[in-house]
C-alpha atoms as one frame of an Amber mdcrd trajectory, in Angstrom:
protein
  10.027   4.533   7.933  13.605   3.597   8.834  12.875   3.861  12.559   9.753
   1.721  12.145  11.685  -1.044  10.382  14.389  -1.080  13.035  11.745  -1.673
  15.737  10.653  -4.977  14.182  12.089  -8.231  15.548  11.633 -11.531  13.693
  11.492 -14.904  15.470  11.600 -18.086  13.401  10.693 -21.348  15.152  10.808
 -24.806  13.543   9.898 -28.031  15.359  10.451 -31.653  14.387  12.527 -31.017
  11.252  15.021 -33.593  10.003  18.718 -32.831   9.624  18.499 -32.256   5.864
  15.647 -29.769   6.240  17.441 -28.173   9.191  20.642 -27.648   7.213  18.809
 -26.284   4.177  16.513 -24.060   6.273  19.288 -22.662   8.449  21.482 -21.953
   5.422  18.652 -20.300   3.486  17.462 -18.036   6.285  20.937 -17.101   7.470
  21.987 -16.200   3.920  18.741 -14.305   3.276  18.955 -12.344   6.517  22.616
 -11.529   5.895  21.812 -10.306   2.376  19.112  -7.855   3.498  21.062  -6.753
   6.582  18.506  -7.921   9.151  20.416 -10.814  10.725  21.041  -8.831  13.902
  17.242  -8.547  14.388  16.508 -12.268  13.941  16.232 -15.023  16.558  15.946
 -18.650  15.373  14.689 -21.633  17.394  15.273 -24.895  15.474  14.238 -28.255
  16.976  15.297 -31.442  15.163  13.231 -34.613  14.881  16.045 -36.454  16.678
  15.949 -34.085  19.661  14.154 -35.077  22.906  10.351 -34.778  22.897  10.364
 -32.495  25.932  12.527 -30.050  23.981   9.938 -29.998  21.190   7.205 -29.251
  23.723   8.991 -26.286  25.277  10.382 -24.836  22.015   7.294 -22.718  21.135
   7.049 -21.508  24.729  10.694 -20.465  24.748  10.123 -18.570  21.508   7.012
 -16.852  22.899   8.794 -15.884  26.102  11.550 -14.345  23.991   8.924 -12.567
  21.867   7.219 -11.178  24.981  10.534  -9.826  26.238  11.177  -8.013  22.963
   7.586  -6.756  22.666   6.830  -5.654  26.222  10.256  -4.867  27.696  12.031
  -3.356  24.696   8.761  -2.280  22.944   9.590  -3.944  19.634   7.036  -5.372
  17.175   7.651  -9.103  16.880   6.651 -11.300  13.936   6.809 -14.960  14.916
   6.758 -17.550  12.124   6.443 -21.164  13.252   6.799 -24.378  11.285   5.632
 -27.581  12.997   5.876 -31.172  11.825   3.491 -33.251  13.933   4.139 -36.961
  14.500   1.079 -39.129  15.217   1.716 -41.444  18.212  -0.580 -44.349  17.422
  -4.108 -43.874  16.105  -4.536 -40.164  16.713  -3.697 -40.699  20.353  -3.650
 -37.037  21.317  -4.578 -36.022  24.894  -7.894 -34.358  25.686  -6.195 -31.157
  26.847  -4.626 -30.537  23.412  -7.054 -27.685  22.618  -6.168 -25.889  25.851
  -2.480 -26.570  25.342  -2.497 -25.114  21.822  -4.553 -22.101  22.888  -1.956
 -21.198  25.540   0.545 -20.903  22.674  -1.539 -19.139  20.025  -3.319 -16.719
  22.354  -0.087 -15.216  23.630   0.049 -13.163  20.436  -1.313  -9.621  20.451
  -0.778  -6.447  22.474  -0.603  -5.591  26.181  -2.218  -2.475  27.617   0.345
   0.146  28.487   3.020  -1.291  26.181   3.879  -0.174  22.668   5.154  -3.523
  21.360   3.132  -6.312  19.767   3.429  -9.998  18.804   2.092 -11.411  15.531
   2.100 -15.193  15.039   2.064 -16.955  11.670   1.902 -20.696  12.523   2.753
 -22.993   9.597   1.563 -26.605   9.924   2.511 -29.553   7.733  -0.424 -31.954
   7.755   0.165 -35.743   7.689  -1.045 -36.953   4.264  -2.520 -33.463   3.672
  -5.284 -34.341   6.158  -6.915 -31.112   7.382  -8.999 -33.131   9.884  -5.831
 -34.172  11.718  -6.140 -33.053  15.387  -3.389 -30.415  15.249  -4.592 -28.398
  12.200  -8.225 -29.048  13.140  -7.847 -27.607  16.647  -5.637 -24.808  15.352
  -8.446 -23.739  13.024 -10.807 -23.383  15.981  -8.372 -21.212  17.934  -6.961
 -18.872  15.289  -8.887 -16.144  13.470  -8.304 -17.665  10.049  -6.260 -20.034
   7.950  -4.696 -20.164   4.481  -4.797 -23.647   2.967  -1.913 -24.405   0.588
  -3.035 -27.116  -1.838  -0.559 -29.656  -3.220  -2.703 -30.344  -6.316  -2.788
 -26.659  -7.269   0.975 -26.518  -6.788   1.442 -29.519  -9.087  -0.684 -27.748
 -11.703   1.616 -24.708 -11.462  -0.923 -22.395  -9.815   1.025 -19.940  -7.657
   0.341 -19.210  -4.882  -1.466 -22.588  -4.592  -4.187 -21.358  -2.224  -7.337
 -23.472  -1.982 -10.021 -20.898  -1.191 -12.671 -23.387  -0.036 -11.050 -24.524
   3.247  -9.335 -21.146   3.721 -11.152 -18.618   5.896 -10.894 -15.353   7.806
 -13.176 -14.611  10.737 -12.066 -10.978  10.732 -12.618 -10.298   7.030 -16.191
  -9.026   7.424 -14.933  -6.275   9.740 -12.280  -5.036   7.311 -13.919  -5.045
   3.862 -16.614  -3.045   2.147 -17.269   0.674   1.831 -14.768   2.718   3.803
 -12.229  -0.120   3.873 -11.765  -1.670   0.408 -14.697  -1.220  -1.991 -18.414
  -1.544  -1.384 -18.834  -4.520  -3.737 -16.078  -6.537  -2.010 -18.196  -8.637
   0.447 -20.823  -9.655  -2.117 -18.276 -10.352  -4.853 -16.341 -12.542  -2.424
 -19.462 -14.551  -1.565 -20.346 -15.008  -5.246 -16.827 -16.116  -6.187 -16.758
 -18.601  -3.332 -20.173 -20.047  -4.249 -19.396 -20.358  -7.967 -15.997 -21.917
  -7.284 -17.557 -24.501  -4.960 -20.214 -25.353  -7.554 -17.547 -25.527 -10.251
 -15.563 -28.064  -8.210 -18.722 -30.180  -7.818 -19.386 -30.063 -11.569 -15.763
 -31.016 -12.312 -16.117 -34.056 -10.053 -19.388 -35.007 -11.765 -17.870 -34.539
 -15.230 -15.122 -37.023 -14.356 -17.841 -39.641 -13.802 -20.498 -38.934 -16.450
 -18.463 -37.139 -19.131 -18.776 -33.649 -20.604 -21.679 -34.511 -22.922 -23.908
 -35.292 -19.933 -23.610 -31.898 -18.231 -25.790 -28.857 -18.918 -24.802 -25.563
 -20.539 -24.993 -23.883 -17.133 -22.578 -26.454 -15.739 -20.201 -25.786 -18.640
 -20.147 -22.122 -17.628 -19.147 -23.208 -14.128 -16.311 -25.306 -15.558 -15.107
 -22.341 -17.607 -15.245 -20.171 -14.497 -13.381 -22.808 -12.465 -10.471 -22.900
 -14.907 -10.207 -19.142 -15.351 -10.612 -18.446 -11.622  -7.589 -20.591 -10.793
  -5.538 -19.333 -13.735  -6.297 -15.604 -13.581  -7.466 -14.864 -10.028  -5.748
 -17.266  -7.630  -2.511 -17.338  -9.617  -0.551 -14.141  -9.021   2.827 -15.066
 -10.420   4.304 -16.158 -13.725   4.708 -19.881 -13.016   6.511 -20.901 -16.209
   9.717 -22.810 -16.822  12.164 -20.757 -18.921  15.592 -22.354 -19.485  14.951
 -24.777 -16.639  14.343 -22.054 -14.035  11.088 -21.418 -12.182  10.294 -17.732
 -12.400   8.109 -17.706  -9.288  11.117 -18.596  -7.176  13.136 -15.781  -8.739
  10.820 -13.022  -7.560   8.859 -12.311 -10.754   5.443 -11.844  -9.162   2.352
  -9.970 -10.207   1.794  -6.795  -8.213  -1.954  -6.461  -7.726  -4.094  -4.162
  -5.588  -7.461  -5.047  -4.022  -9.148  -2.818  -6.602  -7.488  -4.681  -9.466
  -8.366  -8.051  -7.921 -12.017  -7.013  -7.714 -11.934  -5.918 -11.357 -10.517
  -9.320 -12.327 -13.272 -10.931 -10.252 -15.942  -9.036 -12.186 -14.372 -10.054
 -15.509 -14.797 -13.675 -14.366 -18.345 -13.168 -13.093 -19.338 -11.784 -16.511
 -19.043 -15.363 -17.764 -22.503 -15.808 -16.227 -25.746 -14.008 -17.111 -26.696
 -11.303 -14.615 -29.606 -13.340 -13.270 -27.240 -16.098 -12.125 -25.348 -13.758
  -9.790 -27.770 -14.449  -6.964 -25.451 -13.453  -4.116 -24.923  -9.897  -5.360
 -27.542  -7.178  -4.895 -29.103  -5.559  -7.943 -27.634  -2.096  -7.293 -24.109
  -3.542  -7.077 -24.664  -5.462 -10.330 -25.920  -2.320 -12.088 -22.823  -0.384
 -11.050 -20.070  -2.947 -11.618 -21.321  -5.591 -14.078 -21.001  -3.327 -17.181
 -17.507  -2.123 -16.209 -14.272  -3.195 -17.859 -11.184  -4.196 -15.906  -8.643
  -1.455 -15.159  -5.778  -3.909 -15.610  -5.372  -6.615 -18.215  -3.679  -9.661
 -16.713  -2.367 -10.822 -20.082  -0.448  -7.545 -20.301   1.067  -8.199 -16.853
   2.255 -11.655 -17.876   3.629 -10.417 -21.215   5.524  -7.566 -19.533   7.038
 -10.031 -17.060   8.107 -12.378 -19.878   9.706  -9.493 -21.757  11.541  -8.439
 -18.600  12.839 -11.974 -18.168  13.891 -12.223 -21.826  15.862  -8.974 -21.483
  17.674 -10.339 -18.440  18.489 -13.698 -20.065  20.099 -11.949 -23.052  22.817
 -10.579 -20.762  25.986 -12.229 -19.456  25.578 -15.012 -16.828  26.940 -12.789
 -14.039  24.588  -9.960 -14.975  21.718 -12.449 -15.259  22.178 -13.614 -11.684
  22.410 -10.094 -10.264  19.467  -8.743 -12.270  17.253 -11.712 -11.386  17.981
 -11.067  -7.699  17.249  -7.354  -8.167  14.006  -8.149 -10.000
């Protein structure tokens, strides 16, 4: 395990950041890497908003060239995390070759035959006005094999991680779930959760117009599912404010396996009568619908609160150290 860790190289690339973000980002990552002893295995490329445009254009290519050297010459495994802030020159005046240009960056990730190293890219895009149809995130979605959409509204409602499942996708998921990979009910449960969540969002929008008295009992079940899905399934951390400190930023997260997530999913699907689970086959329903969850989420949250209370009863110096350890 130690030898495997030492073979990993991390490249962090940020483009178009302002000086304040640059200072905060550089300080955070340098301190974090120094703390865990991995600074000697990190390469940072930071491009400021005030830097020349041509420098911003070549920054990702410089980072990829560096990654290819580490991966294919020194046979390291490179994780490349990129943060890009796109400026819109005029009314979406992007050139017609933008798709090709982006693909030459993203498609340099992967493996090369005859070499033991690899490159993994995790591009992070900030969208102007949270607009997913903006040319950069839109074209990126066509090129990559999936995307995770971080929703500002979920974040403001203290759902952590604030992942909006509707625009999020994975084109490789179907090849890595089901019997022999995760659990045989995984694909159908995923489809049912997605469908019910989408319908719940539609009902919530309709309720805002016509009022709760005008919606049916079936729609009320969808609203109940919507609330509990975000609170108990999407949320995987204790996002509460104790003594003015956000626990999610102190490392107090819920540790959950795929099996436990599927059990939580079934506990949510039991809100509906069996006949309303139209995207799940009858044999899967017979096997899993009567089950009870192997892990109670309320117990997880309570244990985390108790752990935090124990820490906060100590001296300030011990509090800081124990929160970091936790």
